[in-house]
Amino acid sequence: MPVRSHPFIGNIDERAFFLASSGEPSAPQWWLAGVNVETGAPLFPAIPLNPGDNPDCFLNGPDALLCITTEIENRTAWVIDSHSGAITYTGPTDLNIRPSDLNVQQVGIYAVAESVDEGVYGVGSRAETTWFVPGAGDMSPLYVLGLDIAQPPMAYQTVLGFNAFDRTLFSVVVIEPEMRDNFEMINILLYPGGFAAEVRPRDYSSAPQVRLYDAAGRRMSDIDFGISGMPSQPVFDMPALHDETWRYLTPHGELIAETAEPPVRLVGSRLIVDANEFSTRSWDQYDIHTGAKGKRCGNLDMDSGYIGYDGTSIAVTSDGNGTIGLDTEATDFDTCERLWTISSPPGSFRYVWRINTTLVQLSDDGTELMSLVAPS
């Protein structure tokens, strides 16, 4: 019988990795499984990990996986080749999965370890720490589900110091943003191909301004039309900045569109914003190329419930959870028509992920994975 857990670890393109259990719920055996979601073929035979409490597993680059047991002391780690399933290291580790010293987190497709009031470390091929970035050890963003863009290979943390609000940006591939010595970053937004940073002089001699950088840290543009605010989420599909309205820019700083409401996500060329109608859970949409406003669609969750879209006008979302019951729904944003719904009762293990370009569903009893296709 399966044990309720967070089975999906992550994916590299069509290669997806899951944590599974066998045996009785009171004494489960844990396994690492890999699946090609395009074909359904296993990547390698399931790899036995530990019995008892479930381990935590992470991607660590395009070629490796890292799993760690949860004991307070004497933890065990496995480093696994994500192509062949070969275990390249198993043994003791100082890495942790609790909020303390060397707490492992997923940033993009890499595992990193954060220590409070110390900073962030890279993780090597023997589950050891490697590179180090000093700071408060409070990274953002972590691995973000529901993205239609690649996981960003960058993150940021607060600098050390009492009442510190400045940010240190770092990358799992080495970059050093072009920044004058007397300036500091106080807010950061990551997007495909680069990032926006709100910067100010360390002596507060002038107001903050927004600068756009490419993924290598090269300064692309300074934004000089009074903008200071950024979305509350640390990752978005494009530069999105706020003064009296929300403005959406190219990575070179050219204005594309404006909206009064804050952005939620970009679905293809449709900018989805919250219509602020809580009772109807409605969402406005704008064509990012023309600025034209489309239909207002309601009764769905385009924020935390968003799963993905089919490349045209159809978005797939979820509503509910395993405790109260879960609905998975497809909506045509051209018409706001609900095309199909899959429902599960309370207590079901069913869940749906968008992995690469495939919808993957865990069965109600938690024992099977299957791909979903639109009804014919």
XYZ file of C-alpha atoms in Angstrom:
376
model
C 0.000 0.000 0.000
C 1.449 3.426 -0.903
C 2.332 6.031 1.706
C 1.205 9.615 1.132
C 4.239 11.687 0.169
C 5.402 14.194 -2.421
C 6.374 11.647 -5.069
C 7.501 13.903 -7.940
C 11.154 14.895 -7.499
C 11.690 16.812 -10.740
C 12.520 16.334 -14.394
C 15.203 16.936 -16.994
C 13.249 17.348 -20.228
C 11.283 14.083 -20.692
C 13.196 12.235 -17.935
C 11.097 12.390 -14.748
C 11.985 11.078 -11.304
C 9.697 9.881 -8.521
C 9.895 8.640 -4.941
C 7.815 5.495 -4.342
C 7.131 3.132 -1.450
C 6.240 -0.530 -1.006
C 5.214 -2.665 1.949
C 2.994 -1.693 4.864
C 2.440 2.003 5.682
C 3.831 1.376 9.174
C 7.150 0.095 7.753
C 7.555 1.207 4.130
C 10.523 0.570 1.876
C 11.426 3.596 -0.266
C 12.511 3.494 -3.891
C 13.729 5.927 -6.539
C 12.104 5.487 -9.966
C 12.798 7.162 -13.306
C 10.367 7.332 -16.246
C 10.501 8.670 -19.779
C 7.159 10.514 -19.796
C 6.972 10.581 -23.604
C 7.091 6.790 -23.935
C 6.240 5.517 -20.442
C 9.418 3.421 -20.420
C 11.427 3.167 -17.184
C 14.822 4.858 -17.291
C 16.369 2.179 -15.066
C 15.230 -0.456 -12.549
C 13.817 1.107 -9.376
C 16.591 1.813 -6.860
C 16.073 0.743 -3.229
C 16.763 3.465 -0.699
C 15.962 3.170 3.020
C 13.077 1.689 5.039
C 11.104 3.763 7.538
C 10.715 7.520 7.164
C 10.786 8.796 3.601
C 14.035 10.322 2.345
C 14.168 13.591 0.426
C 15.496 13.537 -3.131
C 16.731 16.333 -5.402
C 17.982 16.919 -8.909
C 21.649 17.907 -8.907
C 22.373 19.031 -12.423
C 21.499 17.291 -15.693
C 23.241 14.032 -14.781
C 22.767 13.339 -11.058
C 20.208 12.843 -8.299
C 20.755 13.267 -4.558
C 18.727 11.493 -1.837
C 19.149 12.034 1.922
C 17.588 10.313 4.934
C 15.822 12.383 7.572
C 17.517 11.386 10.832
C 18.670 14.182 13.115
C 22.124 12.587 13.198
C 23.987 9.930 11.191
C 22.210 10.663 7.933
C 22.856 8.650 4.774
C 23.087 10.068 1.258
C 22.878 8.485 -2.184
C 24.232 10.113 -5.337
C 22.738 8.470 -8.430
C 23.470 8.768 -12.141
C 20.163 10.051 -13.540
C 20.705 8.343 -16.919
C 21.707 4.824 -15.878
C 20.530 4.628 -12.259
C 24.041 3.689 -11.110
C 24.750 4.644 -7.492
C 27.986 6.644 -7.623
C 28.131 7.358 -3.889
C 26.365 6.128 -0.778
C 27.495 6.941 2.710
C 27.401 9.510 5.506
C 26.706 13.183 4.850
C 26.563 16.435 6.796
C 23.773 17.655 4.515
C 20.399 18.102 6.172
C 16.765 18.436 5.112
C 15.606 20.449 8.129
C 15.774 24.258 8.470
C 19.165 24.396 10.155
C 22.758 24.002 9.044
C 23.269 22.739 5.469
C 19.553 22.421 4.725
C 19.323 21.128 1.139
C 17.003 22.956 -1.265
C 16.308 22.729 -4.987
C 17.366 25.771 -7.040
C 16.623 25.227 -10.708
C 17.903 21.731 -11.438
C 20.688 21.914 -8.840
C 20.777 20.971 -5.162
C 22.241 23.616 -2.858
C 22.568 23.745 0.926
C 21.678 26.815 2.989
C 22.826 27.569 6.529
C 21.039 30.281 8.505
C 23.145 33.438 8.995
C 26.012 31.850 7.086
C 25.120 31.454 3.426
C 24.628 28.950 0.608
C 26.828 26.049 -0.518
C 26.930 23.986 -3.678
C 26.632 20.204 -3.391
C 29.209 17.886 -4.954
C 29.422 14.339 -6.259
C 29.940 12.771 -2.800
C 27.106 14.695 -1.085
C 29.668 17.197 0.187
C 29.641 21.004 0.107
C 31.554 22.792 -2.657
C 31.292 26.496 -3.593
C 30.033 29.040 -1.041
C 28.136 32.352 -1.195
C 27.933 34.210 2.154
C 24.568 35.597 3.251
C 21.553 34.983 5.469
C 20.822 31.524 4.040
C 17.220 32.381 3.025
C 17.137 31.525 -0.675
C 14.452 32.416 -3.180
C 13.176 31.110 -5.507
C 13.266 27.387 -4.945
C 12.048 24.810 -7.499
C 8.847 26.327 -8.906
C 6.064 24.035 -10.123
C 3.625 25.271 -12.764
C 6.193 27.164 -14.832
C 5.866 27.270 -18.613
C 9.510 28.377 -18.710
C 12.698 26.573 -17.727
C 13.647 26.553 -14.055
C 15.888 29.603 -13.516
C 19.524 28.730 -12.710
C 19.760 31.692 -10.332
C 18.586 32.539 -6.818
C 19.113 35.255 -4.235
C 19.397 35.606 -0.475
C 19.410 38.439 2.051
C 22.822 39.806 2.991
C 24.040 39.313 6.546
C 23.384 42.037 9.104
C 20.797 43.333 11.557
C 17.666 44.619 9.758
C 19.355 43.880 6.412
C 17.143 43.984 3.312
C 19.771 43.999 0.552
C 19.967 40.975 -1.749
C 22.877 38.873 -2.964
C 22.243 37.258 -6.347
C 24.054 34.039 -7.175
C 23.941 31.465 -9.929
C 24.633 27.770 -10.139
C 26.560 28.779 -13.254
C 29.013 31.509 -12.421
C 27.905 35.078 -13.189
C 28.860 38.433 -11.733
C 26.367 41.216 -12.484
C 27.824 44.492 -13.731
C 27.327 46.720 -10.693
C 29.102 49.850 -9.529
C 30.848 49.356 -6.186
C 28.688 51.884 -4.359
C 25.366 50.302 -5.441
C 23.397 47.423 -3.906
C 20.435 45.260 -4.984
C 17.285 45.477 -2.851
C 14.827 43.505 -5.012
C 15.223 40.955 -7.814
C 12.896 39.428 -10.422
C 14.109 36.459 -12.494
C 12.782 35.820 -16.011
C 13.904 33.816 -19.074
C 17.186 35.191 -20.342
C 17.987 37.433 -17.414
C 16.748 39.336 -14.392
C 15.569 42.746 -13.217
C 17.154 44.300 -10.145
C 16.007 47.260 -8.097
C 19.253 48.994 -7.124
C 20.159 51.996 -4.997
C 23.322 53.771 -3.826
C 24.642 52.449 -0.525
C 24.620 56.005 0.834
C 20.935 56.513 -0.171
C 21.979 59.596 -2.152
C 19.357 58.949 -4.842
C 16.128 57.002 -5.281
C 16.170 53.323 -6.302
C 15.967 52.482 -9.986
C 15.414 49.304 -11.978
C 18.086 47.766 -14.187
C 17.708 44.845 -16.577
C 20.490 42.264 -16.971
C 20.978 39.284 -19.254
C 21.664 35.776 -17.943
C 25.423 36.448 -17.946
C 24.994 39.502 -15.701
C 25.547 42.080 -18.452
C 23.603 45.299 -17.938
C 21.028 45.609 -20.726
C 18.911 48.629 -19.836
C 18.077 51.162 -17.135
C 14.359 51.783 -16.625
C 13.769 55.484 -16.135
C 9.990 56.013 -16.156
C 9.405 56.036 -12.401
C 9.021 52.303 -11.903
C 10.071 50.704 -8.636
C 7.750 47.805 -7.753
C 8.040 44.202 -8.938
C 5.675 41.208 -8.681
C 5.533 39.445 -5.328
C 6.593 36.168 -6.979
C 10.365 35.893 -7.567
C 10.033 34.419 -11.092
C 7.949 35.669 -14.009
C 7.927 35.133 -17.759
C 9.141 38.661 -18.577
C 10.151 41.910 -16.853
C 6.985 43.075 -15.035
C 7.264 46.330 -13.094
C 4.864 48.589 -11.235
C 4.316 52.253 -10.533
C 0.703 53.434 -10.926
C 0.034 50.588 -13.371
C 1.729 47.296 -14.198
C 4.047 47.511 -17.190
C 5.488 44.592 -19.156
C 8.780 44.972 -20.971
C 11.082 43.144 -23.336
C 14.439 42.061 -21.843
C 15.874 45.179 -23.533
C 13.428 47.472 -21.733
C 10.881 48.260 -24.467
C 7.305 48.629 -23.203
C 4.953 45.871 -24.447
C 1.713 46.325 -22.492
C 0.125 47.821 -19.368
C -2.578 46.546 -16.993
C -4.224 47.903 -13.868
C -4.280 44.510 -12.123
C -1.175 42.635 -10.950
C 0.144 39.810 -13.152
C -0.403 36.164 -12.290
C 1.279 34.359 -15.192
C 1.854 34.326 -18.925
C 0.103 31.511 -20.814
C 1.515 31.529 -24.323
C 0.900 35.097 -25.487
C -1.916 35.627 -22.959
C -1.111 37.677 -19.894
C -3.330 36.454 -17.040
C -4.168 38.938 -14.276
C -6.360 38.653 -11.198
C -9.754 40.276 -11.822
C -10.175 40.752 -8.044
C -13.529 38.954 -7.957
C -13.028 36.562 -5.052
C -16.564 35.156 -5.171
C -16.246 34.103 -8.825
C -12.464 33.448 -8.913
C -12.230 35.334 -12.207
C -9.211 36.127 -14.350
C -8.700 38.758 -17.039
C -6.497 38.098 -20.054
C -4.583 40.401 -22.383
C -2.822 39.705 -25.658
C 0.788 40.531 -24.873
C 1.470 41.538 -28.503
C -1.469 43.910 -29.003
C -2.612 44.749 -25.469
C -6.176 43.726 -26.419
C -8.312 42.472 -23.530
C -9.942 39.066 -23.939
C -12.781 37.317 -22.133
C -12.942 37.201 -18.346
C -12.918 33.519 -17.299
C -14.131 32.397 -13.875
C -14.449 29.487 -11.479
C -10.901 28.200 -11.833
C -7.524 28.658 -10.141
C -4.930 30.170 -12.464
C -2.550 30.896 -9.600
C -1.425 27.982 -7.420
C -3.741 25.554 -9.264
C -2.249 26.118 -12.716
C -0.756 22.987 -14.312
C -0.039 23.944 -17.925
C -1.490 24.647 -21.359
C -1.601 22.841 -24.684
C 0.191 25.441 -26.804
C -3.061 26.964 -28.107
C -5.888 28.318 -25.942
C -6.527 25.495 -23.462
C -5.259 25.703 -19.878
C -5.315 22.817 -17.384
C -5.806 23.621 -13.701
C -6.512 21.829 -10.439
C -8.925 22.670 -7.647
C -8.988 21.095 -4.182
C -6.635 18.545 -2.639
C -6.463 14.933 -1.491
C -8.216 15.702 1.782
C -11.349 17.376 0.406
C -11.300 15.938 -3.124
C -9.513 17.080 -6.273
C -10.798 18.309 -9.637
C -8.549 18.600 -12.693
C -10.086 20.837 -15.347
C -9.378 22.022 -18.890
C -10.656 25.463 -19.926
C -10.638 27.073 -23.375
C -9.581 30.687 -22.789
C -10.973 31.772 -26.157
C -14.506 30.981 -24.959
C -14.093 30.304 -21.184
C -15.776 26.933 -21.843
C -14.960 24.052 -19.498
C -13.895 21.230 -21.827
C -13.405 18.366 -19.382
C -13.104 17.619 -15.681
C -11.571 14.673 -13.818
C -12.726 14.391 -10.197
C -11.429 12.379 -7.253
C -13.087 11.793 -3.862
C -11.575 12.795 -0.510
C -8.710 10.501 0.426
C -7.587 9.876 -3.158
C -3.882 9.830 -3.996
C -4.579 11.208 -7.490
C -2.474 14.128 -8.668
C -1.581 15.621 -12.051
C 1.712 17.182 -13.109
C 2.737 18.811 -16.370
C 6.181 17.260 -16.999
C 7.958 18.668 -20.040
C 5.078 18.577 -22.578
C 3.142 15.659 -21.034
C 0.335 15.605 -18.462
C 1.163 12.810 -16.012
C -1.450 11.515 -13.554
C -0.984 9.452 -10.408
C -3.893 7.024 -9.993
C -6.487 7.271 -7.215
C -4.865 4.386 -5.341
C -1.365 5.842 -5.771
C 0.047 2.793 -7.569
C 0.164 3.824 -11.261
C 1.376 6.693 -13.423
C -0.350 7.427 -16.729
C -0.328 10.156 -19.363
C -3.453 12.187 -20.108
C -4.624 13.196 -23.571
C -7.604 15.317 -24.585
C -10.868 13.402 -25.157
C -11.500 12.626 -28.832
